[in-house]
């Protein structure tokens, strides 16, 4: 018996449990089960951090001018070129670790709704987050999250769990819920 974590693992992947039970001693099985739980906690922590970051970026889109936004959020040495400045677009990267990063594109074009699109990379490859900021600041601008793997890319092994964790945040929606 490998405990409650093993029971959860058994429901998810019965063959993996047989392999784990057959080749590992009991204490190693418990360590393996703890590792799967640790990964889930790591994804949950990263989802909370991403949720806070998206809300911070959304607030910046509402309250700051384009130049203030670029000064606050652009990566050092990677400021927008002339074409991006004319289009009022800012691109930057958010790195959570060496294996998890997100590339963001924000638009603050005049007389249109500001928006931001964030695409995951590495372990979170395939996670897509988009936010359209409402013209009225009192209206909530709920982020939309979906799993979309670009052609030729390989889905990150945490992508599906990250999408589920982000959808569980109050106010976040999936594409099908629109």
mmCIF file of N, CA and C in Angstrom, residues 24-90:
data_model
loop_
_atom_site.group_PDB
_atom_site.id
_atom_site.type_symbol
_atom_site.label_atom_id
_atom_site.label_comp_id
_atom_site.label_asym_id
_atom_site.label_seq_id
_atom_site.Cartn_x
_atom_site.Cartn_y
_atom_site.Cartn_z
ATOM 1 N N UNK A 24 10.546 -0.208 -6.677
ATOM 2 C CA UNK A 24 11.046 0.664 -5.625
ATOM 3 C C UNK A 24 10.681 0.117 -4.253
ATOM 4 N N UNK A 25 11.586 0.232 -3.280
ATOM 5 C CA UNK A 25 11.214 -0.146 -1.918
ATOM 6 C C UNK A 25 10.171 0.819 -1.356
ATOM 7 N N UNK A 26 9.558 0.428 -0.234
ATOM 8 C CA UNK A 26 8.450 1.187 0.329
ATOM 9 C C UNK A 26 8.813 2.656 0.598
ATOM 10 N N UNK A 27 9.957 2.950 1.210
ATOM 11 C CA UNK A 27 10.299 4.337 1.516
ATOM 12 C C UNK A 27 10.533 5.143 0.244
ATOM 13 N N UNK A 28 11.046 4.524 -0.808
ATOM 14 C CA UNK A 28 11.227 5.220 -2.085
ATOM 15 C C UNK A 28 9.875 5.507 -2.724
ATOM 16 N N UNK A 29 8.911 4.593 -2.539
ATOM 17 C CA UNK A 29 7.563 4.842 -3.071
ATOM 18 C C UNK A 29 6.958 6.073 -2.421
ATOM 19 N N UNK A 30 7.149 6.209 -1.112
ATOM 20 C CA UNK A 30 6.613 7.384 -0.416
ATOM 21 C C UNK A 30 7.294 8.661 -0.892
ATOM 22 N N UNK A 31 8.600 8.593 -1.158
ATOM 23 C CA UNK A 31 9.300 9.767 -1.681
ATOM 24 C C UNK A 31 8.778 10.132 -3.062
ATOM 25 N N UNK A 32 8.518 9.112 -3.882
ATOM 26 C CA UNK A 32 7.989 9.356 -5.237
ATOM 27 C C UNK A 32 6.612 10.023 -5.148
ATOM 28 N N UNK A 33 5.764 9.520 -4.260
ATOM 29 C CA UNK A 33 4.435 10.114 -4.093
ATOM 30 C C UNK A 33 4.551 11.544 -3.577
ATOM 31 N N UNK A 34 5.500 11.796 -2.677
ATOM 32 C CA UNK A 34 5.691 13.152 -2.168
ATOM 33 C C UNK A 34 6.156 14.079 -3.277
ATOM 34 N N UNK A 35 6.956 13.552 -4.205
ATOM 35 C CA UNK A 35 7.438 14.371 -5.306
ATOM 36 C C UNK A 35 6.270 14.839 -6.178
ATOM 37 N N UNK A 36 5.306 13.936 -6.443
ATOM 38 C CA UNK A 36 4.145 14.339 -7.240
ATOM 39 C C UNK A 36 3.336 15.399 -6.516
ATOM 40 N N UNK A 37 3.193 15.292 -5.203
ATOM 41 C CA UNK A 37 2.489 16.303 -4.426
ATOM 42 C C UNK A 37 3.233 17.628 -4.430
ATOM 43 N N UNK A 38 4.569 17.567 -4.361
ATOM 44 C CA UNK A 38 5.377 18.779 -4.400
ATOM 45 C C UNK A 38 5.197 19.506 -5.723
ATOM 46 N N UNK A 39 5.123 18.768 -6.813
ATOM 47 C CA UNK A 39 4.943 19.385 -8.127
ATOM 48 C C UNK A 39 3.602 20.113 -8.195
ATOM 49 N N UNK A 40 2.555 19.501 -7.632
ATOM 50 C CA UNK A 40 1.233 20.122 -7.630
ATOM 51 C C UNK A 40 1.267 21.426 -6.841
ATOM 52 N N UNK A 41 1.951 21.418 -5.677
ATOM 53 C CA UNK A 41 2.056 22.638 -4.878
ATOM 54 C C UNK A 41 2.837 23.714 -5.622
ATOM 55 N N UNK A 42 3.866 23.322 -6.347
ATOM 56 C CA UNK A 42 4.664 24.279 -7.112
ATOM 57 C C UNK A 42 3.814 24.935 -8.191
ATOM 58 N N UNK A 43 2.993 24.148 -8.891
ATOM 59 C CA UNK A 43 2.112 24.699 -9.920
ATOM 60 C C UNK A 43 1.101 25.641 -9.291
ATOM 61 N N UNK A 44 0.546 25.271 -8.145
ATOM 62 C CA UNK A 44 -0.422 26.141 -7.460
ATOM 63 C C UNK A 44 0.231 27.469 -7.059
ATOM 64 N N UNK A 45 1.453 27.417 -6.548
ATOM 65 C CA UNK A 45 2.151 28.643 -6.165
ATOM 66 C C UNK A 45 2.430 29.512 -7.384
ATOM 67 N N UNK A 46 2.841 28.875 -8.473
ATOM 68 C CA UNK A 46 3.118 29.629 -9.697
ATOM 69 C C UNK A 46 1.842 30.247 -10.253
ATOM 70 N N UNK A 47 0.715 29.539 -10.143
ATOM 71 C CA UNK A 47 -0.566 30.073 -10.612
ATOM 72 C C UNK A 47 -0.976 31.295 -9.781
ATOM 73 N N UNK A 48 -0.786 31.236 -8.475
ATOM 74 C CA UNK A 48 -1.102 32.393 -7.630
ATOM 75 C C UNK A 48 -0.225 33.583 -8.001
ATOM 76 N N UNK A 49 1.059 33.313 -8.212
ATOM 77 C CA UNK A 49 1.977 34.384 -8.590
ATOM 78 C C UNK A 49 1.589 34.982 -9.944
ATOM 79 N N UNK A 50 1.224 34.127 -10.900
ATOM 80 C CA UNK A 50 0.802 34.603 -12.216
ATOM 81 C C UNK A 50 -0.497 35.402 -12.096
ATOM 82 N N UNK A 51 -1.414 34.956 -11.261
ATOM 83 C CA UNK A 51 -2.654 35.696 -11.040
ATOM 84 C C UNK A 51 -2.389 37.098 -10.518
ATOM 85 N N UNK A 52 -1.481 37.202 -9.563
ATOM 86 C CA UNK A 52 -1.121 38.529 -9.037
ATOM 87 C C UNK A 52 -0.464 39.389 -10.104
ATOM 88 N N UNK A 53 0.416 38.765 -10.898
ATOM 89 C CA UNK A 53 1.118 39.514 -11.942
ATOM 90 C C UNK A 53 0.142 40.029 -12.996
ATOM 91 N N UNK A 54 -0.821 39.206 -13.389
ATOM 92 C CA UNK A 54 -1.809 39.635 -14.385
ATOM 93 C C UNK A 54 -2.643 40.787 -13.840
ATOM 94 N N UNK A 55 -3.025 40.726 -12.577
ATOM 95 C CA UNK A 55 -3.794 41.824 -11.993
ATOM 96 C C UNK A 55 -2.953 43.103 -11.922
ATOM 97 N N UNK A 56 -1.664 42.967 -11.618
ATOM 98 C CA UNK A 56 -0.769 44.116 -11.590
ATOM 99 C C UNK A 56 -0.622 44.728 -12.987
ATOM 100 N N UNK A 57 -0.456 43.877 -13.994
ATOM 101 C CA UNK A 57 -0.353 44.367 -15.373
ATOM 102 C C UNK A 57 -1.655 45.024 -15.829
ATOM 103 N N UNK A 58 -2.783 44.426 -15.474
ATOM 104 C CA UNK A 58 -4.083 44.989 -15.845
ATOM 105 C C UNK A 58 -4.271 46.361 -15.205
ATOM 106 N N UNK A 59 -3.870 46.478 -13.953
ATOM 107 C CA UNK A 59 -3.951 47.772 -13.278
ATOM 108 C C UNK A 59 -3.044 48.794 -13.974
ATOM 109 N N UNK A 60 -1.870 48.362 -14.391
ATOM 110 C CA UNK A 60 -0.962 49.248 -15.119
ATOM 111 C C UNK A 60 -1.545 49.698 -16.451
ATOM 112 N N UNK A 61 -2.237 48.782 -17.137
ATOM 113 C CA UNK A 61 -2.879 49.141 -18.404
ATOM 114 C C UNK A 61 -3.966 50.186 -18.187
ATOM 115 N N UNK A 62 -4.669 50.101 -17.061
ATOM 116 C CA UNK A 62 -5.760 51.045 -16.775
ATOM 117 C C UNK A 62 -5.241 52.419 -16.375
ATOM 118 N N UNK A 63 -4.203 52.456 -15.568
ATOM 119 C CA UNK A 63 -3.824 53.689 -14.898
ATOM 120 C C UNK A 63 -2.611 54.411 -15.478
ATOM 121 N N UNK A 64 -1.843 53.765 -16.330
ATOM 122 C CA UNK A 64 -0.597 54.380 -16.797
ATOM 123 C C UNK A 64 -0.656 54.721 -18.274
ATOM 124 N N UNK A 65 0.112 55.711 -18.631
ATOM 125 C CA UNK A 65 0.262 56.023 -20.052
ATOM 126 C C UNK A 65 1.217 55.000 -20.662
ATOM 127 N N UNK A 66 1.326 55.022 -21.971
ATOM 128 C CA UNK A 66 2.195 54.060 -22.656
ATOM 129 C C UNK A 66 3.637 54.178 -22.171
ATOM 130 N N UNK A 67 4.164 55.389 -22.097
ATOM 131 C CA UNK A 67 5.553 55.584 -21.687
ATOM 132 C C UNK A 67 5.785 55.135 -20.243
ATOM 133 N N UNK A 68 4.827 55.393 -19.363
ATOM 134 C CA UNK A 68 4.949 54.941 -17.979
ATOM 135 C C UNK A 68 4.908 53.419 -17.897
ATOM 136 N N UNK A 69 4.029 52.809 -18.692
ATOM 137 C CA UNK A 69 3.910 51.356 -18.713
ATOM 138 C C UNK A 69 5.216 50.724 -19.194
ATOM 139 N N UNK A 70 5.780 51.255 -20.279
ATOM 140 C CA UNK A 70 7.033 50.730 -20.820
ATOM 141 C C UNK A 70 8.157 50.890 -19.795
ATOM 142 N N UNK A 71 8.213 52.034 -19.137
ATOM 143 C CA UNK A 71 9.258 52.249 -18.131
ATOM 144 C C UNK A 71 9.122 51.274 -16.965
ATOM 145 N N UNK A 72 7.896 50.925 -16.608
ATOM 146 C CA UNK A 72 7.671 50.037 -15.473
ATOM 147 C C UNK A 72 7.901 48.567 -15.796
ATOM 148 N N UNK A 73 7.501 48.120 -16.992
ATOM 149 C CA UNK A 73 7.443 46.686 -17.257
ATOM 150 C C UNK A 73 8.392 46.167 -18.321
ATOM 151 N N UNK A 74 9.054 47.011 -19.083
ATOM 152 C CA UNK A 74 9.966 46.508 -20.119
ATOM 153 C C UNK A 74 11.201 45.889 -19.481
ATOM 154 N N UNK A 75 11.712 44.841 -20.122
ATOM 155 C CA UNK A 75 12.947 44.230 -19.665
ATOM 156 C C UNK A 75 14.102 45.186 -19.983
ATOM 157 N N UNK A 76 15.062 45.338 -19.077
ATOM 158 C CA UNK A 76 16.192 46.238 -19.334
ATOM 159 C C UNK A 76 16.944 45.848 -20.608
ATOM 160 N N UNK A 77 17.204 46.827 -21.436
ATOM 161 C CA UNK A 77 17.923 46.583 -22.684
ATOM 162 C C UNK A 77 17.056 46.063 -23.813
ATOM 163 N N UNK A 78 15.779 45.876 -23.558
ATOM 164 C CA UNK A 78 14.879 45.337 -24.573
ATOM 165 C C UNK A 78 13.662 46.251 -24.727
ATOM 166 N N UNK A 79 13.911 47.549 -24.811
ATOM 167 C CA UNK A 79 12.829 48.517 -24.951
ATOM 168 C C UNK A 79 12.235 48.417 -26.357
ATOM 169 N N UNK A 80 10.990 48.851 -26.521
ATOM 170 C CA UNK A 80 10.340 48.769 -27.837
ATOM 171 C C UNK A 80 11.079 49.612 -28.889
ATOM 172 N N UNK A 81 11.081 49.108 -30.133
ATOM 173 C CA UNK A 81 11.688 49.880 -31.216
ATOM 174 C C UNK A 81 10.672 50.909 -31.728
ATOM 175 N N UNK A 82 11.050 51.641 -32.762
ATOM 176 C CA UNK A 82 10.209 52.727 -33.278
ATOM 177 C C UNK A 82 8.848 52.216 -33.760
ATOM 178 N N UNK A 83 8.833 51.077 -34.459
ATOM 179 C CA UNK A 83 7.574 50.520 -34.966
ATOM 180 C C UNK A 83 6.636 50.158 -33.812
ATOM 181 N N UNK A 84 7.174 49.502 -32.789
ATOM 182 C CA UNK A 84 6.352 49.133 -31.634
ATOM 183 C C UNK A 84 5.878 50.368 -30.872
ATOM 184 N N UNK A 85 6.712 51.380 -30.787
ATOM 185 C CA UNK A 85 6.301 52.620 -30.105
ATOM 186 C C UNK A 85 5.152 53.293 -30.851
ATOM 187 N N UNK A 86 5.229 53.328 -32.184
ATOM 188 C CA UNK A 86 4.148 53.928 -32.963
ATOM 189 C C UNK A 86 2.853 53.142 -32.812
ATOM 190 N N UNK A 87 2.959 51.826 -32.713
ATOM 191 C CA UNK A 87 1.771 50.980 -32.540
ATOM 192 C C UNK A 87 1.343 50.886 -31.073
ATOM 193 N N UNK A 88 2.132 51.496 -30.165
ATOM 194 C CA UNK A 88 1.852 51.478 -28.731
ATOM 195 C C UNK A 88 1.806 50.048 -28.191
ATOM 196 N N UNK A 89 2.795 49.236 -28.611
ATOM 197 C CA UNK A 89 2.896 47.844 -28.175
ATOM 198 C C UNK A 89 4.147 47.690 -27.331
ATOM 199 N N UNK A 90 4.023 46.925 -26.265
ATOM 200 C CA UNK A 90 5.158 46.614 -25.406
ATOM 201 C C UNK A 90 5.268 45.092 -25.299
#
